[in-house]
Tab-separated table of C-alpha atoms and ligand atoms in Angstrom:
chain	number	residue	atom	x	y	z
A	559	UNK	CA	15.329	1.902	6.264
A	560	UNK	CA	15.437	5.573	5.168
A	561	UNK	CA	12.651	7.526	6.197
A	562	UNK	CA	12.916	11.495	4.693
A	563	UNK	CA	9.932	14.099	5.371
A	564	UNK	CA	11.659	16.632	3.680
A	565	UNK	CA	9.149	19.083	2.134
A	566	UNK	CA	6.168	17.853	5.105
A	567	UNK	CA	4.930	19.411	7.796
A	568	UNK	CA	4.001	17.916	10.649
A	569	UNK	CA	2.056	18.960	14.612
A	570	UNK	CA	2.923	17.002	17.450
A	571	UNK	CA	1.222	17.479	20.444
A	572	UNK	CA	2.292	17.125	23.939
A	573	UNK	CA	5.439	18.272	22.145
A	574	UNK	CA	7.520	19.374	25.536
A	575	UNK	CA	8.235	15.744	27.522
A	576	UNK	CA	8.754	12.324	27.039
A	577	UNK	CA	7.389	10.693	23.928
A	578	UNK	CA	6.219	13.610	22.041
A	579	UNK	CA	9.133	16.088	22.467
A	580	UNK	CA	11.617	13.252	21.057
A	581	UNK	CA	9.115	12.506	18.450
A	582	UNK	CA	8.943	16.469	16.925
A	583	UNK	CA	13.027	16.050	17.312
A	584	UNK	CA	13.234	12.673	15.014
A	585	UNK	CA	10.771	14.617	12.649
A	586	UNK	CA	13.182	17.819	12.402
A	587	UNK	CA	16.106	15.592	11.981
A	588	UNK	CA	14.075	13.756	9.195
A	589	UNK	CA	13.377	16.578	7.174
A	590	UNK	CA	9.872	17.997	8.348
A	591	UNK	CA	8.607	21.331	9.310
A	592	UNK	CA	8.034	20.627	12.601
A	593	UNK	CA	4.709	22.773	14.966
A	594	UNK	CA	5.069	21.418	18.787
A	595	UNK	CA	2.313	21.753	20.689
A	596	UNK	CA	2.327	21.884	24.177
A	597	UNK	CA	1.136	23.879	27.425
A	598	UNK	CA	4.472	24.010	29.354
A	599	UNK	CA	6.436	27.078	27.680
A	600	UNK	CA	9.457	26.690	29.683
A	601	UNK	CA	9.485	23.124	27.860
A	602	UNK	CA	8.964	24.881	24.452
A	603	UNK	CA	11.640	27.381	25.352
A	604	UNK	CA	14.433	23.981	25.564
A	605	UNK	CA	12.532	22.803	22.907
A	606	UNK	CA	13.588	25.225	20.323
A	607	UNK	CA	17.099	25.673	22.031
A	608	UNK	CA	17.423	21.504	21.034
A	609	UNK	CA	16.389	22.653	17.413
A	610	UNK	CA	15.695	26.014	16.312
A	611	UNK	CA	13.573	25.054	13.342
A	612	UNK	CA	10.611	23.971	15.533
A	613	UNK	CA	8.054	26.339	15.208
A	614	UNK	CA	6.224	26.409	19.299
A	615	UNK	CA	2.596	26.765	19.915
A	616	UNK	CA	1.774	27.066	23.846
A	617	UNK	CA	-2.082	26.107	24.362
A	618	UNK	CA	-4.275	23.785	26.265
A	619	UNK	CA	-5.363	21.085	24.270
A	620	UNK	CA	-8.313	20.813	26.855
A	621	UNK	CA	-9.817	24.301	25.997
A	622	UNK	CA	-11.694	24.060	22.767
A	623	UNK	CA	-11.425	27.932	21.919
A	624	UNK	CA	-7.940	28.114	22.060
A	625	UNK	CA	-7.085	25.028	20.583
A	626	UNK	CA	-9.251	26.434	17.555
A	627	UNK	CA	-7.891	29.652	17.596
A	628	UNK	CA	-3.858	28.568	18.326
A	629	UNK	CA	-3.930	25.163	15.349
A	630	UNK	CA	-5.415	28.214	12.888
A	631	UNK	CA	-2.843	28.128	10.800
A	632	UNK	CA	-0.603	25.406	11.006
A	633	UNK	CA	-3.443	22.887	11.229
A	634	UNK	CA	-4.456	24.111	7.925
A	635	UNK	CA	-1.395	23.276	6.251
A	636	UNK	CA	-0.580	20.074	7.898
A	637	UNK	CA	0.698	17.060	6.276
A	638	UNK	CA	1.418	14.547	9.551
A	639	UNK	CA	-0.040	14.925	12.727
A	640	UNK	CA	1.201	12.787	16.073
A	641	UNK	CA	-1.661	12.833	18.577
A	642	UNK	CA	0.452	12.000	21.330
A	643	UNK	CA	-0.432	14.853	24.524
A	644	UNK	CA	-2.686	12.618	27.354
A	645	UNK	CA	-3.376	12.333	30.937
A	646	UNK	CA	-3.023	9.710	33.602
A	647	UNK	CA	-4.394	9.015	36.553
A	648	UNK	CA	-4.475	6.599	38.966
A	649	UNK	CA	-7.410	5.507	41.115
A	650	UNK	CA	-9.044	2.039	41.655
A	651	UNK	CA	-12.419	1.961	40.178
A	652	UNK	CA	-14.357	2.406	43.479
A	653	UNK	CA	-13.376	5.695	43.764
A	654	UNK	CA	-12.929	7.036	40.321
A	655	UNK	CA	-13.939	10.961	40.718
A	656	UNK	CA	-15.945	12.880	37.958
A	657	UNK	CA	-13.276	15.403	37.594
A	658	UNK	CA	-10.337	13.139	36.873
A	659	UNK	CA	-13.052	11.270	34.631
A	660	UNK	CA	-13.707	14.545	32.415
A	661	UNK	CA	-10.011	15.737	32.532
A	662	UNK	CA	-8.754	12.552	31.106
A	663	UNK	CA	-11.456	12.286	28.197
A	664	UNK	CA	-11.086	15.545	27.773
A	665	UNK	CA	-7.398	15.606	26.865
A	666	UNK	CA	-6.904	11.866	25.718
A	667	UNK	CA	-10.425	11.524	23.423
A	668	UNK	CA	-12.045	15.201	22.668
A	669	UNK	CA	-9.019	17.225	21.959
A	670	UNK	CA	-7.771	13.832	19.958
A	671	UNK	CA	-10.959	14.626	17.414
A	672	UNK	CA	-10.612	18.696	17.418
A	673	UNK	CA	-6.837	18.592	16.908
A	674	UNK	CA	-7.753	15.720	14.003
A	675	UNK	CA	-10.658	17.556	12.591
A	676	UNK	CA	-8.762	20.788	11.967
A	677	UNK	CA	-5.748	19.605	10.488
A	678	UNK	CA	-7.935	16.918	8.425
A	679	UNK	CA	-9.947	19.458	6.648
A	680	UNK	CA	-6.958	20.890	5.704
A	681	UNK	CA	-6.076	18.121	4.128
A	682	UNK	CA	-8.930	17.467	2.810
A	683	UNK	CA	-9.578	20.734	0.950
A	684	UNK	CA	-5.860	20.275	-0.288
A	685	UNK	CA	-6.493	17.461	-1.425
A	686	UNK	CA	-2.662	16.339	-0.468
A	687	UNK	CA	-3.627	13.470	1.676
A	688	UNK	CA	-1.724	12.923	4.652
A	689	UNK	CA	-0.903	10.591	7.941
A	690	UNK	CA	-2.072	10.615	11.273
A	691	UNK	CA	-0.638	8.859	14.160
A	692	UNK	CA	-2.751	8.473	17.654
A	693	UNK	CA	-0.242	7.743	20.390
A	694	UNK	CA	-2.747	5.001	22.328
A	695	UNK	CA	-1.335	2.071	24.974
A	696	UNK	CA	-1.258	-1.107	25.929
A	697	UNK	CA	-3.938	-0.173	28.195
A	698	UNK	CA	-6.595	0.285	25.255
A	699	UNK	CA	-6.632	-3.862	25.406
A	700	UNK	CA	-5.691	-4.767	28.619
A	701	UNK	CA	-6.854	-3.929	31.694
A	702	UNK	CA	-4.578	-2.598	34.568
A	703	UNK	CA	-5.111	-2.468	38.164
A	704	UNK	CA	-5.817	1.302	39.075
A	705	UNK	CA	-6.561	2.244	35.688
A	706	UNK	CA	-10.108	2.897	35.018
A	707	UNK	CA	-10.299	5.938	33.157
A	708	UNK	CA	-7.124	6.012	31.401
A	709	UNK	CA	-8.174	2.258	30.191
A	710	UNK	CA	-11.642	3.798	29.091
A	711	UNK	CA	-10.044	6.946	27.365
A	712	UNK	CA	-7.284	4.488	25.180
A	713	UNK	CA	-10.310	2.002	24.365
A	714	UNK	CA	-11.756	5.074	22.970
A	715	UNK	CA	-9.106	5.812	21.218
A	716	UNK	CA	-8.057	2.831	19.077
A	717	UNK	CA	-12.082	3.180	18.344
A	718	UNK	CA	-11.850	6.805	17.317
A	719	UNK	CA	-8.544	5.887	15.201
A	720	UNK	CA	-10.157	3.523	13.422
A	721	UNK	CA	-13.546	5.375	12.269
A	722	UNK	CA	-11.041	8.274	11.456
A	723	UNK	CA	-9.342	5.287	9.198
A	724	UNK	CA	-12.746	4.695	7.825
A	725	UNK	CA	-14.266	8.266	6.788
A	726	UNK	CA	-10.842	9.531	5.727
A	727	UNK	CA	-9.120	7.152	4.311
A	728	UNK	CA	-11.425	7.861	1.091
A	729	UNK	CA	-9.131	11.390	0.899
A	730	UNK	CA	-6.025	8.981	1.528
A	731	UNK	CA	-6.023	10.294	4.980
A	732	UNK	CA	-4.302	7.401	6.925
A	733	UNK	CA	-4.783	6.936	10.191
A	734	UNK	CA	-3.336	4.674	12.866
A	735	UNK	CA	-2.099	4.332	16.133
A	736	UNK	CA	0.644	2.961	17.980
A	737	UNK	CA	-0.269	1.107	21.477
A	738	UNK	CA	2.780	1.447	24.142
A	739	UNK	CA	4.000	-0.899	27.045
A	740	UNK	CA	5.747	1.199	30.063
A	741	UNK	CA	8.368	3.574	28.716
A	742	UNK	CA	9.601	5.580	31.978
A	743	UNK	CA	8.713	9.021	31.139
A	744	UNK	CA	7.449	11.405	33.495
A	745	UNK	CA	3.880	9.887	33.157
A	746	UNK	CA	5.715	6.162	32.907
A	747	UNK	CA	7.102	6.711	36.457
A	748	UNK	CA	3.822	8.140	37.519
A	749	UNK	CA	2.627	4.766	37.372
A	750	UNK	CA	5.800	2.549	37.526
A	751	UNK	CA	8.147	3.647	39.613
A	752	UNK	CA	7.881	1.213	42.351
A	753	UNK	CA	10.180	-2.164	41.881
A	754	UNK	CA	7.653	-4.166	43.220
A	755	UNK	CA	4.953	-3.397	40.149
A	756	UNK	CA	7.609	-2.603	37.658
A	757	UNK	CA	8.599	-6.312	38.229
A	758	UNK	CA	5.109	-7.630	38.182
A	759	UNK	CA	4.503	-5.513	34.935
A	760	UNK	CA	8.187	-6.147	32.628
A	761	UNK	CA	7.391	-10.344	33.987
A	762	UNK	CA	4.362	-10.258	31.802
A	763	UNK	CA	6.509	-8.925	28.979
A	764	UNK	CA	7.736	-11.605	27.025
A	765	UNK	CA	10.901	-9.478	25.959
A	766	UNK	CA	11.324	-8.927	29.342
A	767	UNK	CA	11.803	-5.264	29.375
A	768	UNK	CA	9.696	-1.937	29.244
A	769	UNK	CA	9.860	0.085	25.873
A	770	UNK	CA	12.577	2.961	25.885
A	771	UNK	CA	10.998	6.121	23.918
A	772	UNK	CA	13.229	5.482	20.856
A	773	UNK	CA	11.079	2.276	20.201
A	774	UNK	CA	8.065	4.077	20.129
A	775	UNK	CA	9.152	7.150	17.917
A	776	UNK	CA	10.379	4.435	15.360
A	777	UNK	CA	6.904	3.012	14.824
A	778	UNK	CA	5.775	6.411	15.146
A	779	UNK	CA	7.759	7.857	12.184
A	780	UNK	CA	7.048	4.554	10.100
A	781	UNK	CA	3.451	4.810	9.924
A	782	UNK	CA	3.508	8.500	9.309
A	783	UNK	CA	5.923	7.957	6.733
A	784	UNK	CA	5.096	6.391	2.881
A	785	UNK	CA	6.704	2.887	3.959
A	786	UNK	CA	3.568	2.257	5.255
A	787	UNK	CA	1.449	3.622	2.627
A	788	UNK	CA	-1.096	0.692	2.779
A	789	UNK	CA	-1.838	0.478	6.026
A	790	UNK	CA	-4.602	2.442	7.906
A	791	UNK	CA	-6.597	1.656	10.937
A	792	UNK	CA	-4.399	-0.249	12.727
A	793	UNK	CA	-3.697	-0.340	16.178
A	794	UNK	CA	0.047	-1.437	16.520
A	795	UNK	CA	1.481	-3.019	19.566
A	796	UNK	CA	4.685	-1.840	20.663
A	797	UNK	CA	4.912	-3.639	24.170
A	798	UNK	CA	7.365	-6.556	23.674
A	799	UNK	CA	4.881	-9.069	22.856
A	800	UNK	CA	2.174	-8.376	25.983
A	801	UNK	CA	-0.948	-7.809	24.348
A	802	UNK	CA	-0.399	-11.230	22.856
A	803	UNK	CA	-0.292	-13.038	25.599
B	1250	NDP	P1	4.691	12.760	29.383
B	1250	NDP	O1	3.864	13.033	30.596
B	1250	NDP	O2	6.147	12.540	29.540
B	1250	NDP	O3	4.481	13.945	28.310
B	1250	NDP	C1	3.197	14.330	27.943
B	1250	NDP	C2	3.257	15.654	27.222
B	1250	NDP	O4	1.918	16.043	26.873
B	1250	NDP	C3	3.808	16.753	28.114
B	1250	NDP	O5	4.621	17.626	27.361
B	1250	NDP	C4	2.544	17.444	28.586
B	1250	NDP	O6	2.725	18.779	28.991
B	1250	NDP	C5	1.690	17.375	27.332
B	1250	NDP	N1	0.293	17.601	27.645
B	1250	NDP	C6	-0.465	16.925	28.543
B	1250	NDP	N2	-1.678	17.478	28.644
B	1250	NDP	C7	-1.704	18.529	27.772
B	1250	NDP	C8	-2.667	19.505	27.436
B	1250	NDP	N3	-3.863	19.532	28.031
B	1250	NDP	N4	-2.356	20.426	26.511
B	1250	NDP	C9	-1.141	20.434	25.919
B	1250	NDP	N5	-0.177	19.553	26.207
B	1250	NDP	C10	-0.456	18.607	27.137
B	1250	NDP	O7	3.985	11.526	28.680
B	1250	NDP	P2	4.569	10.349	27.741
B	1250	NDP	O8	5.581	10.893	26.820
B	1250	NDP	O9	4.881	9.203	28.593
B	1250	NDP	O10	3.238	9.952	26.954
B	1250	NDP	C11	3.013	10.313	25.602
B	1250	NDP	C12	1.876	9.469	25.071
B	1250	NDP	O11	2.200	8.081	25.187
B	1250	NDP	C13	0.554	9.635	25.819
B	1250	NDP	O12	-0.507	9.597	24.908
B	1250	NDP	C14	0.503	8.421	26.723
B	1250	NDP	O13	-0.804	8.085	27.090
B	1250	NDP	C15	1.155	7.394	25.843
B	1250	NDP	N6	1.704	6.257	26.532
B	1250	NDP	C16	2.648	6.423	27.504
B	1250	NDP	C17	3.153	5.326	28.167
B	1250	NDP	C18	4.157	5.455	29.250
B	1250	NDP	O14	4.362	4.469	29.986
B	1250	NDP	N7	4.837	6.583	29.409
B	1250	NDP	C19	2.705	3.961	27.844
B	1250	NDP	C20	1.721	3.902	26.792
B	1250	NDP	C21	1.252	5.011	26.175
B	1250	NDP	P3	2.846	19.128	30.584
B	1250	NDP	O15	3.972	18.305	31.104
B	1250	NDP	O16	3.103	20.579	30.562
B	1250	NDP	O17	1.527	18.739	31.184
């Protein structure tokens, strides 16, 4: 299937790692005007050496002002936006602190409806419509040993995506998300790295295997593309059949 976003432009954040930075790169190769957003600027720096074309914006998605103030003008003019910049932590529920509580929600939830409500009234007062893609998990469905908060901030999440559905589909807004299994990024090996749990995790997979990133931009770049022109709201699973189970 031929995808082309030639003529869009398009803000990924948590643009510098992982998910996200391959994500802006499958955008620039389709076609797109790409804005990454991330807070690392060494990682913008290799970024743009990858692919000059991507235009970098360094900020902290968890300060408000500066969010506002960097997303001025490219979140005006934004046809796609990829959601995908979070936090993870890892403590058992017991002894869940208030700061790692606020930090995650912060990044994974709040900044998920700023960076959405900026670059939706742009589209809105275009009046060109446009796709939105909220990078969620596995974990929005499932619970997972460890996990409180992160859990809590993806349940909130697939919620948030589909209200956003809801009020802006009307302006042919879509919005959707995509819900990961494992992929061993830097925050994948946060969690993951051990053989022990990696085995107890990839055994409840009925594919057998975690996701690599390439599976994930894939869906990615399908619902933010036209192929999927009719579908909003949805929260798609790509985890190799787990959430099923
Ligand atoms: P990585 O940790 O590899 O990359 C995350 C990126 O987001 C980094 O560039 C990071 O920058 C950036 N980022 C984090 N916080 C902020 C912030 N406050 N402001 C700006 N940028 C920020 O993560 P993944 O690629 O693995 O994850 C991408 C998405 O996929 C996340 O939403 C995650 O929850 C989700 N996901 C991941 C899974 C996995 O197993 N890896 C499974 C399911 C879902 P920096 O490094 O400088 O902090």
């Amino acid at each position: 299937m031929e995808i082309s976003f030639a003529g869009k432009r398009a803000i990924v954040t948590g643009a510098g790692k992982g998910i996200g930075r391959a994500t802006a790169l499958a955008l620039a190769r389709c076609g797109a005007e790409v804005v990454a957003v991330t807070r690392t600027r060494a990682d913008l720096d290799s970024l743009l050496l990858e692919c000059p074309s991507i235009r970098p914006v360094c900020v902290n998605l968890g300060d408000w002002g500066a969010t506002e103030e960097a997303l001025r003008e490219a979140g005006g003019n934004a046809d796609l936006l990829v959601n995908n910049a979070a936090y993870a932590t890892l403590q058992p529920f017991l002894e869940v602190t208030p700061d790692q509580f606020d930090m995650s929600f912060n990044i994974n939830v709040k900044a998920v409806l700023h960076v959405s409500q900026i670059v939706a009234r742009g589209m809105k007062a275009r009046g060109t419509g446009g796709s939105i893609v909220n990078i969620s998990s596995q974990a929005s469905q499932c619970a997972l040993q460890d996990h409180t908060v992160y859990c809590a901030t993806k349940g909130a999440l697939d919620m948030l995506t589909k209200v956003m559905a809801l009020e802006l589909g009307p302006y042919q807004i879509r919005v959707n998300s995509v819900n990961p299994t494992v992929v061993m990024t830097k925050m994948g090996r946060l969690a993951w790295s051990d053989p022990g749990k990696a085995k107890t995790m990839t055994s409840r997979i009925p594919l057998g295997r975690f996701a690599e990133v390439e599976d994930v931009v894939n869906s990615i770049l399908f619902l933010l593309s036209d192929k999927s022109s009719m579908t909003n709201g949805v929260t798609l699973p790509v985890d190799g059949g787990f959430l099923a189970c």
